[in-house]
XYZ file of N, CA and C in Angstrom:
393
model
N 48.636 58.087 172.575
C 48.312 59.270 173.104
C 46.728 59.323 173.654
N 46.370 59.760 174.857
C 44.780 59.434 175.208
C 43.886 60.203 174.501
N 42.870 59.464 173.724
C 41.912 60.740 173.360
C 42.564 61.469 171.967
N 43.390 60.850 171.225
C 43.923 62.064 170.384
C 43.798 61.569 168.839
N 43.031 60.061 168.675
C 42.687 59.795 167.287
C 41.234 59.871 167.049
N 40.510 60.084 166.135
C 39.248 60.281 165.413
C 38.670 58.436 165.294
N 40.228 58.081 164.381
C 39.518 56.431 164.407
C 40.770 55.672 164.584
N 39.956 54.547 165.130
C 41.199 53.901 165.243
C 40.650 52.201 165.156
N 41.407 51.301 164.234
C 41.203 50.175 164.074
C 41.789 49.021 164.492
N 41.281 48.147 165.032
C 42.011 46.782 166.039
C 41.713 45.610 164.795
N 42.584 45.302 164.424
C 42.352 44.358 163.465
C 43.264 43.034 164.785
N 42.407 42.317 165.416
C 43.167 42.169 166.772
C 43.633 40.273 166.197
N 44.799 40.215 166.712
C 45.479 38.901 166.854
C 44.327 37.727 167.410
N 43.848 36.692 166.420
C 42.815 35.493 166.652
C 43.283 34.516 166.338
N 42.244 33.353 166.465
C 42.987 31.864 165.938
C 42.844 31.904 164.505
N 42.124 32.797 164.192
C 41.928 32.706 162.668
C 40.839 31.604 161.972
N 39.945 30.947 162.752
C 39.088 29.993 162.467
C 38.389 30.465 161.427
N 38.019 31.685 161.117
C 37.001 31.911 159.815
C 37.943 31.895 158.924
N 39.175 31.628 158.695
C 40.137 31.837 157.101
C 40.394 29.918 156.998
N 39.670 29.017 157.326
C 39.775 27.739 157.652
C 39.423 27.013 155.885
N 38.878 28.018 155.443
C 38.622 27.151 154.256
C 39.763 27.874 153.014
N 40.831 28.780 153.483
C 41.840 28.982 152.920
C 43.098 28.307 153.499
N 43.021 28.134 154.706
C 44.350 27.114 155.186
C 43.824 26.298 156.413
N 42.935 25.277 155.527
C 42.507 24.293 156.469
C 43.500 23.180 157.415
N 44.488 23.703 157.196
C 45.659 22.884 158.143
C 45.880 23.499 159.550
N 45.529 25.005 159.233
C 45.373 25.877 160.764
C 44.384 25.143 161.769
N 43.658 24.530 161.518
C 43.024 23.778 162.211
C 43.728 22.839 163.610
N 44.680 22.505 162.905
C 46.011 21.372 163.468
C 46.507 22.284 164.406
N 46.512 23.568 164.434
C 47.633 24.106 165.039
C 46.882 25.144 166.073
N 45.940 24.669 166.480
C 45.289 25.748 167.306
C 44.404 24.469 168.607
N 44.583 25.221 169.989
C 43.847 24.079 170.585
C 43.008 25.210 171.740
N 42.329 24.731 172.383
C 41.253 25.474 173.453
C 42.189 26.487 174.302
N 43.813 26.503 174.802
C 44.177 27.229 175.177
C 44.644 28.702 174.450
N 44.661 28.434 173.328
C 44.655 29.878 172.440
C 43.406 30.395 172.510
N 42.356 30.433 172.641
C 41.396 31.085 173.205
C 41.501 31.805 174.790
N 42.100 30.844 175.583
C 42.184 31.593 176.760
C 43.128 32.554 176.415
N 44.625 32.345 176.008
C 45.476 33.184 175.455
C 45.126 34.536 174.968
N 44.149 34.298 173.800
C 43.979 35.416 172.965
C 42.712 36.404 173.911
N 41.651 35.808 174.399
C 40.669 36.508 174.721
C 41.198 37.670 175.738
N 42.169 37.867 176.796
C 42.828 39.069 177.467
C 43.344 39.623 176.213
N 44.174 39.327 175.603
C 44.956 40.347 174.759
C 44.210 41.268 173.858
N 42.651 40.605 173.248
C 41.874 41.238 172.067
C 41.220 41.913 173.161
N 40.861 41.848 174.468
C 40.100 42.778 175.287
C 41.102 43.943 175.571
N 42.501 43.742 175.889
C 43.219 44.934 176.127
C 43.401 45.750 175.201
N 44.103 45.093 173.783
C 43.884 46.030 172.671
C 42.530 46.544 172.108
N 41.350 46.330 172.588
C 40.258 47.356 172.208
C 40.395 48.502 173.202
N 40.531 47.916 175.004
C 40.452 48.718 175.638
C 41.489 50.089 175.304
N 42.988 49.848 174.904
C 43.707 50.534 174.389
C 43.313 51.264 173.409
N 42.740 50.787 172.196
C 42.072 51.610 171.317
C 40.848 52.876 171.529
N 40.153 52.255 172.853
C 39.160 53.221 173.002
C 39.796 54.164 173.843
N 40.660 54.227 174.776
C 41.562 54.938 175.038
C 41.748 56.229 174.239
N 42.488 55.165 173.325
C 43.319 56.595 172.069
C 42.447 57.543 171.447
N 41.161 57.065 171.862
C 40.059 57.702 170.777
C 39.502 58.749 171.118
N 39.501 60.076 170.851
C 38.586 61.130 171.264
C 36.961 60.913 171.269
N 36.712 61.651 172.215
C 35.059 62.005 172.117
C 34.807 62.123 170.916
N 33.649 61.052 170.484
C 33.044 61.449 169.241
C 33.712 60.470 168.084
N 34.798 59.861 168.429
C 35.651 58.928 167.704
C 35.121 57.824 167.785
N 35.470 56.846 166.367
C 35.219 55.396 166.413
C 36.422 54.658 166.588
N 35.869 53.297 166.938
C 37.035 52.126 166.997
C 36.149 51.086 166.531
N 36.756 50.956 165.270
C 36.491 49.560 164.518
C 37.390 47.743 165.100
N 36.662 47.152 165.784
C 37.043 45.786 166.349
C 36.707 44.773 164.953
N 38.002 43.984 164.560
C 37.899 42.654 163.765
C 38.719 41.912 163.944
N 37.890 40.649 163.666
C 38.588 39.275 163.962
C 38.289 38.550 162.660
N 38.935 37.899 162.299
C 39.078 36.872 161.353
C 38.575 35.589 162.141
N 37.378 35.649 162.743
C 37.256 34.281 163.476
C 35.543 34.757 163.966
N 34.691 33.278 163.801
C 33.700 33.455 164.140
C 33.299 33.219 165.658
N 34.376 32.637 166.422
C 34.273 32.239 167.541
C 33.691 33.349 168.572
N 32.782 33.025 169.490
C 31.641 33.954 170.159
C 33.102 34.776 171.407
N 33.830 33.924 171.813
C 35.211 34.103 172.593
C 36.095 35.336 172.108
N 35.913 35.355 170.599
C 36.939 35.905 170.114
C 35.973 37.664 169.342
N 34.516 37.482 169.566
C 33.949 38.389 168.864
C 33.026 39.120 169.918
N 31.761 38.713 169.900
C 30.581 39.412 170.742
C 30.885 39.381 172.187
N 31.657 38.652 172.948
C 32.177 38.118 174.458
C 32.919 39.388 174.837
N 34.137 39.618 173.589
C 35.232 40.742 174.233
C 34.368 41.722 173.644
N 33.395 42.376 172.854
C 33.158 43.639 172.548
C 31.839 43.883 173.801
N 31.335 42.781 174.162
C 30.517 42.866 175.771
C 31.270 42.975 176.813
N 32.078 42.837 176.775
C 32.913 43.125 177.883
C 33.893 44.013 177.832
N 34.362 44.496 177.278
C 34.687 45.794 177.099
C 33.694 46.912 177.011
N 32.803 46.561 176.480
C 31.303 47.744 176.347
C 31.051 47.808 178.001
N 31.149 46.809 178.790
C 30.568 46.876 180.105
C 31.536 47.859 181.046
N 33.142 47.706 180.487
C 34.048 48.568 181.275
C 33.976 50.096 180.905
N 33.621 50.234 179.443
C 33.351 51.766 179.288
C 31.810 52.170 179.021
N 31.282 52.493 180.079
C 30.049 52.657 180.044
C 29.912 53.982 179.030
N 30.659 54.737 178.529
C 30.516 55.911 177.758
C 30.684 55.458 176.244
N 31.120 54.294 175.933
C 31.165 53.982 174.684
C 29.864 53.100 174.545
N 29.449 53.376 173.029
C 28.464 52.601 172.639
C 28.699 51.897 171.436
N 27.975 50.566 171.099
C 28.081 50.102 169.687
C 27.283 50.516 168.745
N 27.725 50.825 167.580
C 26.822 51.241 166.776
C 26.732 50.177 165.555
N 25.308 50.351 164.810
C 24.818 49.410 163.600
C 25.887 49.287 162.558
N 27.179 48.326 162.458
C 27.619 48.407 161.381
C 27.225 47.886 160.069
N 26.145 47.387 159.979
C 26.026 46.510 159.161
C 25.509 47.413 157.837
N 24.959 48.653 157.872
C 24.689 49.196 156.901
C 25.687 49.853 156.246
N 26.713 49.709 156.904
C 28.107 50.192 156.024
C 28.733 48.735 155.331
N 28.617 47.738 155.369
C 29.187 46.506 154.521
C 28.256 46.487 153.481
N 29.297 46.450 152.213
C 28.427 46.513 150.990
C 29.278 45.448 149.990
N 28.264 45.116 149.003
C 29.112 44.332 148.252
C 29.809 44.981 147.118
N 30.201 44.396 146.211
C 30.791 44.885 144.943
C 30.019 45.922 144.309
N 28.827 45.476 144.156
C 27.897 46.411 143.253
C 27.154 47.732 144.398
N 27.759 47.765 145.558
C 27.424 48.664 146.184
C 26.009 48.304 147.397
N 25.687 46.988 147.066
C 24.263 46.500 148.145
C 24.507 46.470 149.177
N 23.710 46.365 150.298
C 23.996 46.085 151.455
C 24.289 44.660 151.750
N 25.451 44.051 152.218
C 25.226 42.717 152.310
C 24.090 42.120 153.366
N 23.724 40.862 152.837
C 22.683 40.270 153.785
C 22.932 39.451 154.744
N 22.202 39.066 155.859
C 22.587 38.102 157.084
C 23.833 37.983 157.132
N 23.779 39.238 157.890
C 25.407 39.575 158.686
C 24.619 39.711 160.271
N 23.587 39.171 160.411
C 23.391 38.905 162.071
C 22.542 40.025 162.700
N 21.954 39.699 163.759
C 21.011 40.808 164.298
C 21.713 42.149 164.429
N 22.742 42.828 164.757
C 23.419 43.609 164.987
C 23.655 43.857 166.257
N 23.725 45.212 167.000
C 24.550 46.081 165.829
C 26.212 45.781 164.944
N 26.561 44.624 165.660
C 27.706 44.286 164.929
C 27.645 43.295 163.790
N 28.440 42.627 162.919
C 28.485 41.737 161.771
C 29.112 40.398 162.181
N 28.517 39.430 161.356
C 29.634 38.417 161.369
C 29.063 37.544 159.796
N 30.712 37.970 159.063
C 30.600 37.580 157.675
C 30.948 36.015 157.928
N 30.133 35.092 156.790
C 30.550 33.920 156.763
C 30.928 33.212 155.393
N 32.032 32.382 155.260
C 32.111 32.054 154.057
C 31.264 31.418 152.833
N 30.214 30.655 153.422
C 29.295 30.102 152.596
C 28.002 30.930 152.138
N 28.139 32.280 153.004
C 26.990 33.438 152.876
C 27.730 34.051 151.869
N 28.577 34.957 152.270
C 29.160 35.682 152.057
C 30.210 35.837 150.683
N 31.001 34.811 150.735
C 31.524 34.329 149.922
C 33.527 34.957 150.024
N 33.383 35.251 151.390
C 34.933 35.973 152.390
C 35.224 34.640 153.648
N 36.222 35.428 153.992
C 36.720 34.582 155.234
C 35.605 34.744 156.180
N 35.424 34.034 157.524
C 34.682 34.328 158.326
C 35.065 35.420 158.998
N 34.466 36.256 159.496
C 34.918 37.688 160.011
C 33.955 38.217 160.811
N 34.315 39.040 161.692
C 33.396 39.800 162.811
C 33.798 41.038 162.585
N 33.104 42.414 162.740
C 33.158 43.546 163.031
C 32.396 43.871 163.763
N 32.707 44.908 164.769
C 32.285 45.991 165.380
C 32.525 47.170 165.733
N 31.547 47.966 165.841
C 32.012 49.815 165.633
C 31.585 50.366 166.607
N 32.292 51.316 167.642
C 32.317 51.533 168.868
C 32.304 52.920 168.745
N 31.367 53.931 169.603
C 31.694 55.226 169.061
C 32.129 55.918 170.796
N 32.713 56.124 170.720
C 33.361 56.692 172.219
C 32.908 57.874 172.301
N 32.373 57.702 173.647
C 31.415 59.399 174.238
C 32.189 60.414 174.885
């Protein structure tokens, strides 16, 4: 339904390269064509989420990949297509178990988590506000 939802989560299908520490065998199941196939799907899903979100609502885009073709490039392309949508700084919302803001998540406004820094899978998160 167009413009019906306050909040939409897009946990986009991705290469899963950020989860290699838990599933190292996955590297042998991936090829460069995966990025070419997943990129358009990720953009389409994010665009559909924006269209389903009411003005003032938010869309959270997330992948378990650190690859720019699945993270920043997807968000940047979709933001160009939707001038009324703005990226909000998601970094202050990311907290550790003690409630402290996670360090070293990148320059913003989105965040990239890393296994060797944060003890998580490699994950990307962007928060978009629909105008």
